[in-house]
Coordinates of C-alpha atoms in Angstrom, one line a residue:
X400 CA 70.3 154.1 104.3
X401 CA 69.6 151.1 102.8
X402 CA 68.3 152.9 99.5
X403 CA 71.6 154.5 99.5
X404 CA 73.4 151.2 99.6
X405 CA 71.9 149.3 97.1
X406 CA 72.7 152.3 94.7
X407 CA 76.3 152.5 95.8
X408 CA 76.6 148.3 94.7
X409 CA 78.0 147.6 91.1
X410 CA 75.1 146.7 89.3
X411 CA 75.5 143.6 86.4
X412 CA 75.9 146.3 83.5
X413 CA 78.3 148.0 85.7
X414 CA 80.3 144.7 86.3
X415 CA 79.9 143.7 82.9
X416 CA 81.6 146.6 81.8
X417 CA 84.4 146.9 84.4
X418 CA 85.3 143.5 83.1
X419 CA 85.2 144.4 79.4
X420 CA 87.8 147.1 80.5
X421 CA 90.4 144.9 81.9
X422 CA 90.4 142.3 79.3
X423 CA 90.3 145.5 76.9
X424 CA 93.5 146.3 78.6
X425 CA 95.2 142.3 78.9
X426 CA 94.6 142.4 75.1
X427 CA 96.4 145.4 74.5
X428 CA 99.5 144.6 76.7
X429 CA 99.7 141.1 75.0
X430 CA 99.7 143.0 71.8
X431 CA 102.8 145.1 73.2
X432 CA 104.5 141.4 74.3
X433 CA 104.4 140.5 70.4
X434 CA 105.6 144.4 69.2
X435 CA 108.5 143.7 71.9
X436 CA 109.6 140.7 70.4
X437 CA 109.5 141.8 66.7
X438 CA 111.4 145.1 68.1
X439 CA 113.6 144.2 71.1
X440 CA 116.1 141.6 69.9
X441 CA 119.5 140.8 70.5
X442 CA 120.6 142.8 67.0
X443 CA 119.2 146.2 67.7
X444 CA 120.4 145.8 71.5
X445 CA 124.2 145.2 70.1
X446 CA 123.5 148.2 67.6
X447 CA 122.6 150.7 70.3
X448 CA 125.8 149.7 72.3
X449 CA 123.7 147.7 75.1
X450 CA 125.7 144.6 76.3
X451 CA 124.4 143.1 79.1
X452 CA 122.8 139.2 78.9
X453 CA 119.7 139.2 78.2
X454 CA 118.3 135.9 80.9
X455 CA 114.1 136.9 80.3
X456 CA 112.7 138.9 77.4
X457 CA 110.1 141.9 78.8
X458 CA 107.8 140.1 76.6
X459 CA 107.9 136.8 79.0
X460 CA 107.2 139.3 81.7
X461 CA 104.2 140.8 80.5
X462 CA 102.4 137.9 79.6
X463 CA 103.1 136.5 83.2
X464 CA 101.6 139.4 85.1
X465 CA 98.5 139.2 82.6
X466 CA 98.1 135.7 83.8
X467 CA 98.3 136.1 87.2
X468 CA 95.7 138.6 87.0
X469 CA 93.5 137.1 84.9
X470 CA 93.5 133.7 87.2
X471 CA 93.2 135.7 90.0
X472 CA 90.7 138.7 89.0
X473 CA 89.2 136.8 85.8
X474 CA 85.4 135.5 85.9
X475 CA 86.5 131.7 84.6
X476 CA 87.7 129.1 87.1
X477 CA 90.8 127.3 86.7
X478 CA 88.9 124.1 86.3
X479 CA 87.3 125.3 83.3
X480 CA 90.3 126.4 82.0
X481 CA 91.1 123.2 82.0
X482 CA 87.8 121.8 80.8
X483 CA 87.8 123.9 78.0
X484 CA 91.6 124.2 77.1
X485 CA 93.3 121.1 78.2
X486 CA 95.9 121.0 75.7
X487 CA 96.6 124.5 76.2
X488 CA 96.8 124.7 80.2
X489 CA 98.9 121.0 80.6
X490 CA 100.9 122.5 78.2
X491 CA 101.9 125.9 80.2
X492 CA 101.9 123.9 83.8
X493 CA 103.7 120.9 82.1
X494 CA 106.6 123.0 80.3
X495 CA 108.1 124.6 83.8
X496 CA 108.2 120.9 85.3
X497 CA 110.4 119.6 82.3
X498 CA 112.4 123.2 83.3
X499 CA 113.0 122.1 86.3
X500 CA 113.9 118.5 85.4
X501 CA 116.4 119.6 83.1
X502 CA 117.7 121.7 85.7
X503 CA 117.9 119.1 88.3
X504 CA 119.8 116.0 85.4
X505 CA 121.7 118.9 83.3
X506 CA 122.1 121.9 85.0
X507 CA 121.1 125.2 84.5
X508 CA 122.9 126.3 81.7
X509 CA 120.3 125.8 78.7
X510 CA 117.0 125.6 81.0
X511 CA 115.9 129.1 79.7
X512 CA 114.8 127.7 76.4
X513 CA 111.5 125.9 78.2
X514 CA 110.8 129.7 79.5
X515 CA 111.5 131.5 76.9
X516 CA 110.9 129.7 73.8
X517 CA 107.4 127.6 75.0
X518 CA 106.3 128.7 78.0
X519 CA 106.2 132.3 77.5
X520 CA 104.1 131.5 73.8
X521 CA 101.5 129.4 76.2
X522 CA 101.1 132.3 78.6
X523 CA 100.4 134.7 75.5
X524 CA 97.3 132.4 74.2
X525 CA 95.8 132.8 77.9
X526 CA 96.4 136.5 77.5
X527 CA 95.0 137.0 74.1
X528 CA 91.8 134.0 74.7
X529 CA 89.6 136.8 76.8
X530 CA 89.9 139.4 73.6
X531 CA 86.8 139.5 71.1
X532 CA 86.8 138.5 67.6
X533 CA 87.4 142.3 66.6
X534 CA 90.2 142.5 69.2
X535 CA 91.6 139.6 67.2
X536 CA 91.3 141.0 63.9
X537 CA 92.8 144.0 64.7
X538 CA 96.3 141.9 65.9
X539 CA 95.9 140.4 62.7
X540 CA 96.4 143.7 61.1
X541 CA 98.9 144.8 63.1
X542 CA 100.8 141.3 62.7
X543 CA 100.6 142.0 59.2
X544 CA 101.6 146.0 59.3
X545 CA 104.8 145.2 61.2
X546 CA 105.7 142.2 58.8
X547 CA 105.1 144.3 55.6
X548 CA 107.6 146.7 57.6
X549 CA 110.2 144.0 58.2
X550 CA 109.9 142.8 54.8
X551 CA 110.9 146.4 53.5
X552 CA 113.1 146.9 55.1
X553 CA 114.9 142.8 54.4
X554 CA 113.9 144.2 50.5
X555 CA 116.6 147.3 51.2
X556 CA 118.9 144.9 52.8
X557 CA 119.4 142.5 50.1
X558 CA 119.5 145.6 47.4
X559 CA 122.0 147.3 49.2
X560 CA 124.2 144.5 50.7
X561 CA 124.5 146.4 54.2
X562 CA 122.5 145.2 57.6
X563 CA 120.6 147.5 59.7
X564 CA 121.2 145.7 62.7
X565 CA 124.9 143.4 62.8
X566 CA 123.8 139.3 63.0
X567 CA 124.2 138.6 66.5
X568 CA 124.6 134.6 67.1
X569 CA 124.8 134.2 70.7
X570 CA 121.9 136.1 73.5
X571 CA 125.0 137.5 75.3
X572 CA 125.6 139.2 72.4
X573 CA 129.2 138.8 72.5
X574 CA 129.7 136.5 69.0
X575 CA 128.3 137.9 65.8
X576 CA 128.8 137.6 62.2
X577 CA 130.3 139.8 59.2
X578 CA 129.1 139.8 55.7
X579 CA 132.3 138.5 55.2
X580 CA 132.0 135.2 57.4
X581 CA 129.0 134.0 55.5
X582 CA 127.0 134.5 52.5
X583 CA 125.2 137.5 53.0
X584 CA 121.6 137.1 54.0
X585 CA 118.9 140.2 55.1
X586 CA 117.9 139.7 58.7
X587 CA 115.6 143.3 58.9
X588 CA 114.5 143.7 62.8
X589 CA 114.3 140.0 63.3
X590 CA 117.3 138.1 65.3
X591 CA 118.1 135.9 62.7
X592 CA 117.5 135.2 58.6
X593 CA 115.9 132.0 59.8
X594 CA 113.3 133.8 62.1
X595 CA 112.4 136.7 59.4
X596 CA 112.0 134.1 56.9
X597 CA 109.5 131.8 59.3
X598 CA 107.6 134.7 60.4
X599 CA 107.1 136.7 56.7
X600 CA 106.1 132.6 55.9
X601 CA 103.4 133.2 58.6
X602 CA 102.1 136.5 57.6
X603 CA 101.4 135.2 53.8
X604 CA 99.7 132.3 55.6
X605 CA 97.4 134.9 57.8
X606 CA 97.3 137.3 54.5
X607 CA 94.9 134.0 52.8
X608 CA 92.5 134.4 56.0
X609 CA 92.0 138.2 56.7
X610 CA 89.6 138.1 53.7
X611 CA 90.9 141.4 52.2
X612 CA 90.3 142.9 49.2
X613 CA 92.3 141.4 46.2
X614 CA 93.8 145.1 44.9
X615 CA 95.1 145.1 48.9
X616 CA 95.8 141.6 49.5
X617 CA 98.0 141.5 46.1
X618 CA 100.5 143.7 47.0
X619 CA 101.2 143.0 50.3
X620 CA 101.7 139.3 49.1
X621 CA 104.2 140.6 46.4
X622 CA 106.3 142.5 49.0
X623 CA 106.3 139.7 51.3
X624 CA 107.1 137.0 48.8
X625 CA 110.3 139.4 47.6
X626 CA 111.0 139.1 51.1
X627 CA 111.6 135.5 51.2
X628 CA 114.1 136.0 48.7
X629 CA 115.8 138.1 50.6
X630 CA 116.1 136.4 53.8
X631 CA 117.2 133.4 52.2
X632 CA 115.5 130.4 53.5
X633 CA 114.8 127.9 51.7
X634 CA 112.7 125.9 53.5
X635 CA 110.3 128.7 54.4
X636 CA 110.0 129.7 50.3
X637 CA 109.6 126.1 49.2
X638 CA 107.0 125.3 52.5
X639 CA 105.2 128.8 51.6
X640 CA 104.9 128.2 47.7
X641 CA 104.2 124.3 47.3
X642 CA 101.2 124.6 50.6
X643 CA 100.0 127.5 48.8
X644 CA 99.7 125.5 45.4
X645 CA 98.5 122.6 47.1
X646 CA 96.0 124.5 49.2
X647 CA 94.7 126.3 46.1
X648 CA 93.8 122.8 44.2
X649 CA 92.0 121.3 47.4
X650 CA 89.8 124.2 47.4
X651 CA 89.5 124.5 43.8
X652 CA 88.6 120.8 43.5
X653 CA 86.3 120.7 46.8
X654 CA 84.2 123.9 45.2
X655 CA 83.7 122.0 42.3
X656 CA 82.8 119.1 44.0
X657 CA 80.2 121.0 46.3
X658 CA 79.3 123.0 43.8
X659 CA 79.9 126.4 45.7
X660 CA 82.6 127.5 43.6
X661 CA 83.2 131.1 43.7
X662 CA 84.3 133.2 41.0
X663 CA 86.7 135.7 42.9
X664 CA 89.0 132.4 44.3
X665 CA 89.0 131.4 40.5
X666 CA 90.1 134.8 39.7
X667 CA 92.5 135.0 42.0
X668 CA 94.4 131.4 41.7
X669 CA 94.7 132.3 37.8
X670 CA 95.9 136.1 38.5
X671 CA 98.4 134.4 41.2
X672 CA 99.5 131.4 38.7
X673 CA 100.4 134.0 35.9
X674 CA 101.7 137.1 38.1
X675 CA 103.8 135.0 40.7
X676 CA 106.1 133.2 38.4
X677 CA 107.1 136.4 36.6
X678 CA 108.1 138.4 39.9
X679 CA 110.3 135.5 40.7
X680 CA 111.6 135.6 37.1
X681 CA 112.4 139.2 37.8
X682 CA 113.9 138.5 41.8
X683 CA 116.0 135.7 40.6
X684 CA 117.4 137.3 37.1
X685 CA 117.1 141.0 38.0
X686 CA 118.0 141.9 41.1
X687 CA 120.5 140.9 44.1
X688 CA 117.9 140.1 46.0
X689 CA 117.8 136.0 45.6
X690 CA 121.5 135.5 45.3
X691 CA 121.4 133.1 48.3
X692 CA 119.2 131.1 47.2
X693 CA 120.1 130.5 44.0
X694 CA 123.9 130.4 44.9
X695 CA 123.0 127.3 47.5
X696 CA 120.9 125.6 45.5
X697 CA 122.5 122.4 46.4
X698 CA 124.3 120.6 49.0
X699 CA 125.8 122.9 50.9
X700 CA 127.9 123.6 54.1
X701 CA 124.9 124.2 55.5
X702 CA 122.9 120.9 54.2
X703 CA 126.4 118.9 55.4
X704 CA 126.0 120.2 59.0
X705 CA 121.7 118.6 58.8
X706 CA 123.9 115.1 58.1
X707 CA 126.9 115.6 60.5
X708 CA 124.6 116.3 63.1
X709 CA 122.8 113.3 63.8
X710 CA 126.6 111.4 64.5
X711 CA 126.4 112.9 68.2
X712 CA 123.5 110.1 68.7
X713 CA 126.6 107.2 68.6
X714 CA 128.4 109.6 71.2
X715 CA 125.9 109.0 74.3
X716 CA 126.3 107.3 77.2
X717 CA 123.5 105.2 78.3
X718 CA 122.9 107.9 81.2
X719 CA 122.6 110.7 78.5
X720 CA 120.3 108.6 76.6
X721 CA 117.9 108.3 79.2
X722 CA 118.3 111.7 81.1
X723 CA 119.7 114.1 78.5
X724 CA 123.6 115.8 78.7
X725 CA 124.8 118.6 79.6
X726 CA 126.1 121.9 77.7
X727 CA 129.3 121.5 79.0
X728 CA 130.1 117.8 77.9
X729 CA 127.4 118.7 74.4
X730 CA 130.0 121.5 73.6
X731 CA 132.7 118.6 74.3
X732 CA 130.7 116.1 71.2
X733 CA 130.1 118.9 69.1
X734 CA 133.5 119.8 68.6
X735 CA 134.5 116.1 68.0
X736 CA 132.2 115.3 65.0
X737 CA 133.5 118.8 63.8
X738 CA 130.6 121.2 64.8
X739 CA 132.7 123.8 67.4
X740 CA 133.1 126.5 64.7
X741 CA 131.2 129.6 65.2
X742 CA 128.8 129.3 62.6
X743 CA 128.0 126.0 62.7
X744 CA 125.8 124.0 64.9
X745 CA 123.4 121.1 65.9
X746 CA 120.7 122.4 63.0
X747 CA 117.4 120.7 64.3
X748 CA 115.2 121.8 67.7
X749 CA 114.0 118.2 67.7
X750 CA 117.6 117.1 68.5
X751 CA 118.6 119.5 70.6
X752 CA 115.7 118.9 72.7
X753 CA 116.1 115.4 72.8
X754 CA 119.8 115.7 73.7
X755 CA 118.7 118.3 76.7
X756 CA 116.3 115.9 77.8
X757 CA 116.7 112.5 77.1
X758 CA 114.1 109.8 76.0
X759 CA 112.6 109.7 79.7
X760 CA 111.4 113.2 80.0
X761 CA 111.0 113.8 75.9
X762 CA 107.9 111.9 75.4
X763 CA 106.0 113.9 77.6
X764 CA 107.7 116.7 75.9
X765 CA 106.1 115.8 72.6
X766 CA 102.5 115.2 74.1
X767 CA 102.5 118.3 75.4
X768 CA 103.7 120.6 72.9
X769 CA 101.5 118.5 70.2
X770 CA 98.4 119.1 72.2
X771 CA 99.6 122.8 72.0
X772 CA 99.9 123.1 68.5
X773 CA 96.5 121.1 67.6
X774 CA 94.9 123.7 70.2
X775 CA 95.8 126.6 68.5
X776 CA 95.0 125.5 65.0
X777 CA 91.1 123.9 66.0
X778 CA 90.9 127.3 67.5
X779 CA 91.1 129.1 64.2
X780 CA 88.7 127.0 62.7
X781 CA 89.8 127.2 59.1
X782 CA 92.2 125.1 57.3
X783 CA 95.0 127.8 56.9
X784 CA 95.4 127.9 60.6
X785 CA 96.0 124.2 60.3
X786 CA 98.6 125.1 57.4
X787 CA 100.1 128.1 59.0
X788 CA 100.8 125.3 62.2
X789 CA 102.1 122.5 60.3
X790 CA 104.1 125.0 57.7
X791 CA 105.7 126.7 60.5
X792 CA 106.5 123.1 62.6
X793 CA 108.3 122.1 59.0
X794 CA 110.6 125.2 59.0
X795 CA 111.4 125.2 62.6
X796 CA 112.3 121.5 62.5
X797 CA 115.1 122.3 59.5
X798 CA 117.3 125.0 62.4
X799 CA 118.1 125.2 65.8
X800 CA 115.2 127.6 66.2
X801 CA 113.3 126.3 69.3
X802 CA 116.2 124.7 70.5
X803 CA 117.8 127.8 71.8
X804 CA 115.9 131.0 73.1
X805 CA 113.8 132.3 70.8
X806 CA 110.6 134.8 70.0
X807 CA 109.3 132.0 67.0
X808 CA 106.3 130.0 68.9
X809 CA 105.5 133.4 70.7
X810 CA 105.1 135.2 67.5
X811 CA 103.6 132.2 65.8
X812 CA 100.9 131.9 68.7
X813 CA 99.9 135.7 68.0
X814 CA 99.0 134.5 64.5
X815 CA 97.1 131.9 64.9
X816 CA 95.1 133.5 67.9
X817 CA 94.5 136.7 65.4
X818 CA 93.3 134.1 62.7
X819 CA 90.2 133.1 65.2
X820 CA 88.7 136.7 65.2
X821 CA 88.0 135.4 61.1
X822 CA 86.4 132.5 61.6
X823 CA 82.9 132.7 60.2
X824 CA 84.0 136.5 59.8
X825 CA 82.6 137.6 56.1
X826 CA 83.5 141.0 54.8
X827 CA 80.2 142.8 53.3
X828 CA 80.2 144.8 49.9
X829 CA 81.4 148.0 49.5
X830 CA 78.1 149.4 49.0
X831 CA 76.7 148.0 51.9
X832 CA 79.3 149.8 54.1
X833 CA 79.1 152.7 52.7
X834 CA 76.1 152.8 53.4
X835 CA 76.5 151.9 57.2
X836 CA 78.3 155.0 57.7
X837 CA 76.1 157.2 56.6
X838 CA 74.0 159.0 59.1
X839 CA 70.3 159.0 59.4
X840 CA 67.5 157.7 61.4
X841 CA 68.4 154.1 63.4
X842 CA 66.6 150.9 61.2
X843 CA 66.2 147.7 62.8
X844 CA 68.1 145.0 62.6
X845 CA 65.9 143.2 59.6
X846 CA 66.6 146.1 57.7
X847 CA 70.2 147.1 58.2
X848 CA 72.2 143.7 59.1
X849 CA 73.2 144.9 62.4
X850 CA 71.5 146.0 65.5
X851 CA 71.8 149.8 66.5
X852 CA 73.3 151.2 62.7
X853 CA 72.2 154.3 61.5
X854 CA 71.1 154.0 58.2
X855 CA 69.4 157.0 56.0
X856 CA 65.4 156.7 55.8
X857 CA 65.6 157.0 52.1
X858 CA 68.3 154.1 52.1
X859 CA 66.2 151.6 54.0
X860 CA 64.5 150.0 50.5
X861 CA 68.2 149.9 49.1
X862 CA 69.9 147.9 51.8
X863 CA 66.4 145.6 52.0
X864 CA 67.0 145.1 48.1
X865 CA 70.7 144.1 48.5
X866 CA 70.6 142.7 52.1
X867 CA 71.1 139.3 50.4
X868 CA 74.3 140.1 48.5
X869 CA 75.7 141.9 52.2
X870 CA 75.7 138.8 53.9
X871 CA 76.5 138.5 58.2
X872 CA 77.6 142.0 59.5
X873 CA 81.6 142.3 59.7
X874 CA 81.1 142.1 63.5
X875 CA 78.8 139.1 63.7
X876 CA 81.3 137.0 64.9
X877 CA 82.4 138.6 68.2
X878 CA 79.0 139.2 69.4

């Protein structure tokens, strides 16, 4: 009887295993979060004739339940959460308290922002922190496939002067825009120009750490790139393009410096450096595609309502100074400095925020998303997260963006989570893979660069020869 327990108890394999299973299964439902916010946005719901306001994305709801099982049926304590992630877990039990506050001074009406624009991104890195390094990479690639998609498709848009999906302004989809309102702009699946250009901004960002091939990665970077054109922001373009140029001489002058200099980055900044300034040549001169860019290459409406903006700040009342104002009486100052229209409005998250919360409660709003941010990008360990981070903060802080609902720091906080499965990730020649995948009797680890391959016996000498020039096994990292 007692045989016959001990036999019946999970034994540590088995556990092992049962938990590589569930966090198998967080990752992939995190991964369906991000797909729903690329997918499921205000735009394709007012396309498909679905009117009803939309108070929490699915994708908010997914990551919760993932959380609350992970705290409760995860293997790591909530003090060394804490211990280990401090930035990251003040952040996601700070943000619902300054909810809640802003509920309690200002009402309800704009509260959903801390849910749905920070919170929600702070309950996808606790989703997505359980996956392996492979798990990462493979979000990486799918971030990637769905932007190339999106870019495409913006591509068609600004060729053909007709949206897929009608600009929706407003998450109650009942205001939305004509090409006839505004200068026309490509918005793809995203919710807004703004967004599509941030996020295609982010992918070329992840495209510089995936370590792929230069025939793959060129394309890709071309398409995206268009892209930028197309969507028309001109902050993202001028962020992605001067960071990539600056980025390229810091590395270019730190290999020289340390002497490790290698040939392929050389290659590739003078391939980019010649190749990149025709296909904007082209974009601009050629096609459709940049009209709206080079039409507002100036100061615009747009650039007038940056300035306007910041007059609401001589508006305040000493109350809303110290503990924010209200939509209602905001609505009120907007329309008085001459920003009620329908397609204008307070153009900077900072401010907005600010105005929401007052001074009191928006210092601690700083700590705690800058201890966010700086979490996520020590994470990646590589300087392009760090660029990616700072990139995307620059964009965001020329819009609305975080200011309102939105699926930005969300999709932002997939990329920079996918960018850790790359960190001391090196890709191994072509040769050596092929080789890896042919069948044959198992070598040992010495021999082949990674435990439990099967290699060909006559292959064994080969891969010893050129085990130098294969480097760590593709996989190294996760173990």
């Amino acid at each position: 009887m007692v045989r016959t327990l001990r036999l019946l108890q999970p034994t540590p394999a088995r556990s092992s295993l049962r938990r590589s299973g569930q966090y198998t299964a967080i990752f992939w439902w995190a991964v369906f979060a991000i797909f729903l916010q690329f997918v499921l946005t205000g735009n394709l719901l007012n396309a498909a004739g679905i009117h009803v306001p939309i108070k929490v994305h699915p994708a908010s709801i997914i990551v919760l339940f993932c959380v609350i099982y992970l705290l409760i049926r995860g293997d790591v304590p909530i003090q060394v959460r804490f211990r280990e992630a401090p930035g990251l877990m003040l952040f996601v039990l700070g943000i619902p308290l300054l909810g809640i506050y802003s509920i309690i001074f200002n009402g309800y009406s704009g509260s959903m922002v801390y849910i749905e624009s920070f919170w929600s991104a702070g309950l996808l890195a606790i989703s997505l922190e359980s996956a392996s390094n492979k798990q990462k990479r493979t979000l990486a690639w799918i971030l990637l496939a769905l932007c190339v998609i999106d870019a495409l498709v913006g591509i068609y848009e600004s060729l053909t002067y007709t949206n897929w999906f009608p600009f929706v302004l407003d998450s109650d989809l009942t205001d939305k825009l004509t090409n006839t309102d505004v200068d026309f702009r490509a918005n793809a699946f995203y919710p807004h120009p703004l967004t599509a250009s941030l996020i295609t901004a982010m992918a070329i960002f992840l495209i510089y750490s995936v370590r792929m091939r230069f025939i793959v990665a060129a394309p890709i970077f071309a398409v995206l790139l268009v892209a930028l054109f197309g969507f028309g922001g001109r902050t993202a373009l001028g962020v992605t393009l001067v960071v990539s140029v600056l980025s390229a001489f810091y590395q270019f002058m730190a290999g020289i410096i340390r002497r490790d200099l290698k040939l392929d980055f050389v290659l590739t900044v003078v391939v980019a450096g010649l190749v990149v300034p025709i296909i904007i040549a082209i974009v601009v001169t050629q096609t459709t595609i940049g009209d709206r860019i080079v039409d507002t290459l100036y100061y615009d409406d747009s650039a007038a309502v940056r300035t306007t903006q910041w007059a609401i700040l001589g508006r305040l009342s000493l109350r809303n100074w110290l503990f924010g104002i209200s939509m209602v009486d905001l609505s009120a100052l907007k329309y008085q400095i001459g920003l009620g229209s329908i397609d204008t409005d307070i153009e900077n998250f900072w401010l907005l925020t600010f105005l929401n919360l007052g001074a009191i409660a928006f210092i601690p709003f700083l700590c705690l998303f800058g201890g966010f941010l700086i979490h996520l990008a020590r994470r990646t360990g590589s300087l392009n997260g760090w660029l990616l981070m700072l990139s995307a903060l620059v964009i965001d802080s020329t819009s609305n963006s975080l200011g309102v609902k939105s699926s930005d720091l969300f999709i932002e906080t997939g990329f920079l989570v996918s960018m850790v499965g790359f960190k001391n990730f090196v890709r191994a020649p072509r040769l050596a893979r092929m080789t890896l995948s042919l069948p044959g009797k198992r070598a040992s680890g010495a021999i082949a660069g990674a435990p439990g391959r099967l290699v060909p016996a006559g292959l064994r000498v080969l891969r010893a020869a050129n085990s130098k020039f294969a480097g760590p096994h593709p996989d190294a990292g996760a173990r």
